[in-house]
Coordinates of C-alpha atoms and ligand atoms in Angstrom, one line a residue:
X1 CA -93.7 69.0 84.5
X2 CA -91.1 70.7 82.4
X3 CA -91.0 69.6 78.7
X4 CA -87.8 68.3 77.3
X5 CA -86.6 69.4 73.9
X6 CA -86.6 66.5 71.4
X7 CA -84.3 66.0 68.5
X8 CA -85.1 67.7 65.2
X9 CA -83.0 67.9 62.1
X10 CA -83.2 67.9 58.3
X11 CA -86.4 66.6 56.6
X12 CA -84.4 63.9 54.8
X13 CA -80.8 62.7 54.3
X14 CA -78.9 61.7 51.2
X15 CA -75.5 60.4 50.2
X16 CA -73.6 63.5 48.9
X17 CA -70.5 61.8 47.6
X18 CA -68.4 58.7 47.6
X19 CA -64.6 58.1 47.6
X20 CA -62.4 55.1 47.9
X21 CA -58.9 53.9 48.5
X22 CA -57.7 50.4 47.3
X23 CA -55.0 48.1 48.4
X24 CA -51.9 48.9 46.4
X25 CA -50.8 45.3 45.8
X26 CA -52.6 43.4 43.0
X27 CA -52.7 39.7 43.9
X28 CA -54.0 37.7 40.9
X29 CA -55.3 34.1 41.1
X30 CA -51.9 32.8 39.8
X31 CA -50.1 34.3 42.8
X32 CA -52.9 33.1 45.1
X33 CA -52.3 29.6 43.8
X34 CA -48.7 29.7 45.0
X35 CA -50.2 29.9 48.5
X36 CA -53.1 27.4 48.3
X37 CA -53.9 24.3 46.3
X38 CA -56.3 25.8 43.8
X39 CA -56.6 27.1 40.3
X40 CA -57.5 30.3 38.5
X41 CA -60.4 28.5 36.8
X42 CA -61.8 27.2 40.1
X43 CA -61.7 30.6 41.8
X44 CA -63.2 32.4 38.8
X45 CA -66.0 29.8 38.4
X46 CA -66.9 29.6 42.1
X47 CA -66.6 33.4 43.0
X48 CA -66.0 35.6 39.9
X49 CA -62.7 36.8 41.4
X50 CA -59.9 37.4 38.9
X51 CA -57.6 39.4 41.3
X52 CA -57.9 41.0 44.7
X53 CA -56.1 44.1 46.1
X54 CA -54.1 43.7 49.2
X55 CA -52.7 46.6 51.3
X56 CA -49.0 47.3 50.8
X57 CA -46.8 47.1 53.9
X58 CA -47.1 50.9 54.3
X59 CA -50.9 51.0 54.1
X60 CA -52.9 51.0 57.4
X61 CA -56.6 50.7 58.2
X62 CA -56.6 54.3 59.5
X63 CA -54.6 55.6 56.6
X64 CA -56.8 54.0 53.9
X65 CA -60.0 55.2 55.7
X66 CA -58.6 58.7 55.8
X67 CA -57.6 58.7 52.1
X68 CA -61.1 57.5 51.1
X69 CA -62.6 60.1 53.4
X70 CA -60.6 63.0 51.9
X71 CA -61.8 62.1 48.4
X72 CA -65.4 61.9 49.6
X73 CA -65.3 65.2 51.5
X74 CA -63.8 67.0 48.5
X75 CA -66.3 65.5 46.1
X76 CA -69.1 66.7 48.4
X77 CA -67.8 70.2 48.1
X78 CA -67.2 70.5 51.8
X79 CA -64.2 71.2 53.9
X80 CA -63.1 68.6 56.6
X81 CA -64.2 70.9 59.4
X82 CA -67.8 70.6 58.2
X83 CA -67.8 66.9 59.1
X84 CA -69.5 66.6 62.5
X85 CA -69.8 62.8 62.8
X86 CA -67.6 59.9 61.7
X87 CA -68.8 56.3 61.6
X88 CA -66.3 53.6 60.7
X89 CA -67.5 50.1 59.9
X90 CA -64.6 47.7 60.2
X91 CA -63.5 44.3 61.7
X92 CA -59.9 44.9 61.1
X93 CA -58.9 47.7 63.3
X94 CA -55.7 46.7 65.2
X95 CA -56.9 48.2 68.5
X96 CA -60.3 48.1 70.2
X97 CA -59.5 51.5 71.8
X98 CA -59.3 54.2 70.5
X99 CA -61.9 53.5 67.8
X100 CA -60.7 53.6 64.2
X101 CA -63.1 56.6 63.8
X102 CA -61.3 58.6 66.4
X103 CA -58.0 57.8 64.8
X104 CA -59.4 58.8 61.4
X105 CA -60.6 62.1 63.0
X106 CA -57.1 62.7 64.3
X107 CA -55.5 61.8 61.0
X108 CA -57.8 64.2 59.1
X109 CA -57.4 66.9 61.8
X110 CA -61.2 66.9 62.4
X111 CA -61.8 68.3 65.9
X112 CA -64.9 67.6 67.9
X113 CA -66.8 65.2 65.6
X114 CA -68.8 62.4 67.2
X115 CA -66.6 59.4 66.2
X116 CA -67.3 55.8 66.7
X117 CA -67.0 52.3 65.1
X118 CA -69.6 49.8 64.0
X119 CA -68.6 46.2 64.3
X120 CA -71.0 44.3 62.0
X121 CA -68.6 42.7 59.5
X122 CA -70.0 42.8 55.9
X123 CA -73.2 44.5 57.1
X124 CA -71.3 47.3 58.8
X125 CA -71.4 49.9 56.0
X126 CA -75.2 49.7 55.5
X127 CA -75.8 49.8 59.3
X128 CA -73.5 52.9 59.4
X129 CA -75.5 54.5 56.6
X130 CA -78.7 54.0 58.5
X131 CA -77.2 55.5 61.6
X132 CA -76.1 58.5 59.5
X133 CA -79.5 58.9 58.0
X134 CA -81.0 59.0 61.6
X135 CA -78.4 61.4 62.8
X136 CA -79.0 63.9 60.0
X137 CA -82.8 63.7 60.3
X138 CA -82.7 64.0 64.1
X139 CA -80.2 66.9 64.2
X140 CA -77.4 64.8 65.9
X141 CA -75.1 65.8 63.0
X142 CA -75.3 67.7 59.7
X143 CA -72.5 66.0 57.7
X144 CA -71.6 62.4 58.6
X145 CA -68.7 60.5 57.1
X146 CA -69.6 56.8 56.8
X147 CA -66.5 54.7 56.1
X148 CA -66.2 50.9 55.4
X149 CA -62.5 49.8 55.7
X150 CA -60.8 46.5 55.9
X151 CA -57.3 45.0 55.7
X152 CA -58.3 41.4 55.7
X153 CA -55.1 40.1 54.1
X154 CA -53.5 40.5 57.6
X155 CA -56.2 38.3 59.1
X156 CA -56.0 35.4 56.6
X157 CA -54.9 31.9 57.3
X158 CA -53.1 31.6 53.9
X159 CA -52.9 27.9 54.3
X160 CA -56.8 27.6 54.4
X161 CA -57.8 27.0 50.8
X162 CA -61.5 27.5 51.7
X163 CA -61.1 31.2 52.6
X164 CA -57.7 32.6 51.6
X165 CA -58.6 33.3 48.0
X166 CA -61.8 35.2 48.8
X167 CA -60.7 38.3 50.8
X168 CA -59.2 41.7 49.9
X169 CA -58.4 45.1 51.3
X170 CA -59.8 48.6 50.7
X171 CA -61.7 51.5 52.0
X172 CA -64.8 53.3 50.8
X173 CA -66.3 56.5 52.3
X174 CA -69.6 58.4 51.8
X175 CA -70.6 61.8 53.1
X176 CA -74.2 61.8 54.2
X177 CA -75.9 65.2 54.6
X178 CA -79.3 67.0 54.5
X179 CA -81.7 66.7 51.7
X180 CA -85.0 68.3 50.7
X181 CA -86.3 65.1 49.1
X182 CA -86.2 61.5 50.2
X183 CA -83.0 59.8 49.1
X184 CA -82.5 56.9 51.5
X185 CA -85.3 54.4 52.2
X186 CA -86.0 52.8 55.6
X187 CA -83.4 50.3 56.6
X188 CA -84.2 46.5 56.8
X189 CA -81.7 45.0 59.2
X190 CA -81.2 42.2 61.7
X191 CA -79.1 39.3 62.8
X192 CA -79.1 35.6 63.3
X193 CA -76.9 34.9 66.3
X194 CA -77.8 31.1 66.1
X195 CA -75.2 31.1 63.3
X196 CA -72.6 33.2 65.2
X197 CA -70.0 30.5 64.8
X198 CA -70.0 30.1 61.0
X199 CA -67.9 33.2 60.3
X200 CA -65.5 34.4 63.0
X201 CA -62.2 36.0 63.6
X202 CA -60.8 33.2 65.6
X203 CA -58.5 33.7 68.5
X204 CA -58.7 30.2 69.9
X205 CA -56.0 28.3 68.0
X206 CA -52.4 29.0 67.4
X207 CA -51.3 28.7 63.8
X208 CA -47.9 27.9 62.5
X209 CA -45.2 30.5 62.9
X210 CA -45.5 33.2 60.3
X211 CA -49.3 33.0 60.1
X212 CA -51.4 35.8 61.4
X213 CA -53.2 35.5 64.7
X214 CA -56.1 35.9 65.1
X215 CA -57.4 34.9 61.7
X216 CA -60.7 34.6 59.7
X217 CA -62.4 31.2 60.0
X218 CA -65.4 30.5 57.7
X219 CA -67.8 27.7 57.1
X220 CA -68.3 28.9 53.5
X221 CA -71.1 26.6 52.5
X222 CA -73.3 27.5 55.4
X223 CA -72.8 31.2 54.8
X224 CA -73.4 30.7 51.1
X225 CA -76.7 28.8 51.8
X226 CA -77.9 31.6 54.2
X227 CA -77.0 34.3 51.7
X228 CA -78.8 32.7 48.8
X229 CA -82.0 31.9 50.7
X230 CA -82.6 34.1 53.8
X231 CA -80.8 37.2 52.4
X232 CA -82.6 36.9 49.0
X233 CA -85.9 37.4 51.0
X234 CA -84.5 40.3 52.9
X235 CA -83.4 42.0 49.7
X236 CA -87.0 41.8 48.5
X237 CA -88.1 43.4 51.8
X238 CA -85.6 46.2 51.2
X239 CA -87.2 46.9 47.9
X240 CA -90.7 46.7 49.3
X241 CA -89.8 49.1 52.2
X242 CA -88.5 51.6 49.7
X243 CA -91.8 51.8 47.9
X244 CA -90.2 51.3 44.5
X245 CA -91.4 48.7 42.0
X246 CA -88.6 46.4 40.6
X247 CA -88.7 48.3 37.3
X248 CA -88.0 51.6 39.1
X249 CA -84.7 50.3 40.4
X250 CA -81.6 51.3 38.4
X251 CA -78.7 49.7 40.2
X252 CA -78.0 46.7 42.5
X253 CA -75.0 46.9 44.8
X254 CA -74.9 43.9 47.0
X255 CA -72.0 43.1 49.3
X256 CA -69.4 41.7 47.0
X257 CA -69.2 38.3 48.7
X258 CA -69.4 36.0 45.6
X259 CA -70.8 36.6 42.1
X260 CA -72.9 33.4 42.5
X261 CA -74.6 34.9 45.6
X262 CA -75.2 38.1 43.6
X263 CA -76.7 36.1 40.7
X264 CA -79.0 34.1 43.1
X265 CA -80.3 37.3 44.8
X266 CA -80.9 38.9 41.4
X267 CA -82.9 35.9 40.2
X268 CA -85.0 36.1 43.4
X269 CA -85.7 39.8 43.0
X270 CA -86.8 39.5 39.4
X271 CA -85.2 42.8 38.5
X272 CA -85.4 44.1 34.9
X273 CA -82.6 43.0 32.5
X274 CA -81.1 46.5 32.3
X275 CA -80.5 47.0 36.0
X276 CA -76.8 47.8 36.5
X277 CA -75.2 45.2 38.8
X278 CA -72.0 45.7 40.8
X279 CA -69.3 43.2 40.0
X280 CA -66.4 44.8 41.7
X281 CA -65.5 41.5 43.4
X282 CA -63.8 40.6 40.0
X283 CA -60.9 43.0 40.8
X284 CA -61.2 43.7 44.5
X285 CA -62.1 40.3 46.1
X286 CA -64.4 40.3 49.1
X287 CA -63.6 43.4 51.2
X288 CA -66.3 43.0 53.9
X289 CA -67.4 46.4 55.2
X290 CA -65.6 48.2 52.4
X291 CA -67.2 46.3 49.5
X292 CA -70.4 48.3 48.9
X293 CA -68.9 51.8 48.9
X294 CA -65.9 50.5 46.8
X295 CA -68.4 49.1 44.3
X296 CA -70.5 52.2 44.3
X297 CA -67.4 54.4 43.6
X298 CA -66.4 52.0 40.8
X299 CA -69.8 52.1 39.1
X300 CA -70.0 55.9 39.3
X301 CA -66.3 56.6 38.3
X302 CA -66.6 54.2 35.3
X303 CA -69.9 55.7 34.1
X304 CA -71.8 52.4 34.5
X305 CA -74.1 54.2 36.9
X306 CA -74.9 57.8 37.2
X307 CA -75.8 60.3 39.9
X308 CA -79.5 60.4 40.7
X309 CA -80.1 56.7 40.0
X310 CA -81.8 54.5 42.6
X311 CA -79.6 51.8 44.0
X312 CA -80.5 48.8 46.2
X313 CA -77.7 48.1 48.8
X314 CA -77.5 45.0 50.9
X315 CA -74.7 43.9 53.2
X316 CA -74.6 40.5 54.9
X317 CA -72.0 38.4 56.7
X318 CA -70.4 37.6 60.1
X319 CA -72.8 37.7 63.0
X320 CA -74.6 36.5 61.0
X321 CA -75.9 40.0 60.4
X322 CA -77.4 42.0 57.5
X323 CA -78.7 45.5 56.6
X324 CA -80.0 47.1 53.4
X325 CA -81.6 50.1 52.0
X326 CA -82.3 51.8 48.7
X327 CA -80.4 55.1 48.1
X328 CA -80.2 57.7 45.5
X329 CA -76.7 57.7 44.1
X330 CA -74.6 60.8 44.7
Ligands
UT7_1 O1 -68.3 38.1 53.1 C1 -68.8 37.4 54.2 C2 -69.8 36.4 53.8 N1 -69.1 35.4 53.1 C3 -69.6 34.8 52.0 O2 -70.7 35.2 51.6 C4 -68.9 33.6 51.4 C5 -69.9 32.5 51.2 N2 -69.3 31.3 50.7 C6 -68.8 31.1 49.5 O3 -68.8 32.1 48.7 C7 -68.4 29.8 49.1 O4 -68.8 28.8 50.0 C8 -66.9 29.6 48.8 C9 -66.5 30.4 47.6 C10 -66.1 30.1 50.0 C11 -66.5 28.2 48.5 O5 -67.3 27.7 47.4 P1 -68.1 26.4 47.5 O6 -68.7 26.1 46.2 O7 -69.1 26.5 48.7 O8 -67.0 25.3 47.8 P2 -67.1 24.1 48.8 O9 -66.4 24.5 50.1 O10 -68.4 23.5 48.9 O11 -66.1 23.0 48.1 C12 -66.4 22.4 46.9 C13 -65.3 21.6 46.4 C14 -64.7 20.7 47.5 O12 -64.2 19.5 46.9 P3 -65.1 18.1 46.8 O13 -65.4 17.8 48.3 O14 -66.3 18.5 46.1 O15 -64.2 17.2 46.1 C15 -63.5 21.4 48.1 O16 -62.6 20.6 48.6 O17 -64.2 22.4 46.1 C16 -63.0 22.1 46.8 N3 -62.3 23.4 47.1 C17 -61.4 23.9 46.3 N4 -60.9 23.5 45.2 C18 -60.0 24.3 44.6 C19 -62.5 24.2 48.2 N5 -61.7 25.2 48.1 C20 -61.0 25.1 47.0 C21 -60.1 25.9 46.3 N6 -59.6 25.5 45.1 N7 -59.6 27.1 46.8

């Protein structure tokens, strides 16, 4: 029988660069409290959020993803035509067809790239990274753009004081390419569909005129409990799968869901005191699929973290779904 060719690519993959684009409108807690019955003190204590960034009227999901991608591709020292796959993680594309990734390709003038979306909410970016790792190592692509992008402010029920203060808008993009040395650990991922209903974009109920439809509906306490118990254990599995000891980890970049969730996972992992911890939620809010690359870019741009350090990433949220890996920072 004739033998089929099988896929073969680079020995390893790594993140070559990161870029980001933030919502232009700064919405601080004082402004938020003109919409919901809350206080700056409550929001800060319960989440760590001081302000969030919302997209201006002119900003779009595709435009923000494209802007972040341009920065990432330039920082990788590549030209746009060297990108041969685009994976966009998002839950806020306005059309289910074409994919946001295809629209980003068109916006950037990238012809011929494999382009598709990943719908995995706050786990989407890490799932996309893992797919990019596989593509590069199996020869499906050489340079993959992985983008997390959300405009959640347009999916908010601003009368719901249990969710409205939490979410923000932004885009983060990484270029993943070939590497001679390991720079991305095996992914740990999965889902718990028995909790599919606790975090949804709900299309089933009409809201008052002027409110967006559909909109995000969240049973926050249930998600919080899952994140601080089940996800803490998964984060430990990510570290074990990477082969690193806790003291060999330099940086921790969890999905920016809530600083109290971050603190809880940190305690569980027993990481050394000097590990750099992403706290981008303070100024960005929870940006779902965009939060990890936004936080990564913030840490690197501010000098809090540096290229070559080992960072544990873990995304978790609607699905409920999760994914995580350790990466060498670009
Ligand atoms: O990114 C996707 C994954 N999402 C997450 O990981 C989010 C997970 N959940 C959370 O982060 C938290 O559940 C929230 C930050 C959303 C809410 O914090 P919480 O500590 O779970 O608050 P709660 O819903 O248990 O409410 C506690 C109290 C209640 O009052 P009583 O019953 O104790 O008197 C609420 O009525 O706080 C009250 N409350 C508020 N008070 C002021 C609820 N929302 C507000 C508010 N301002 N905005």
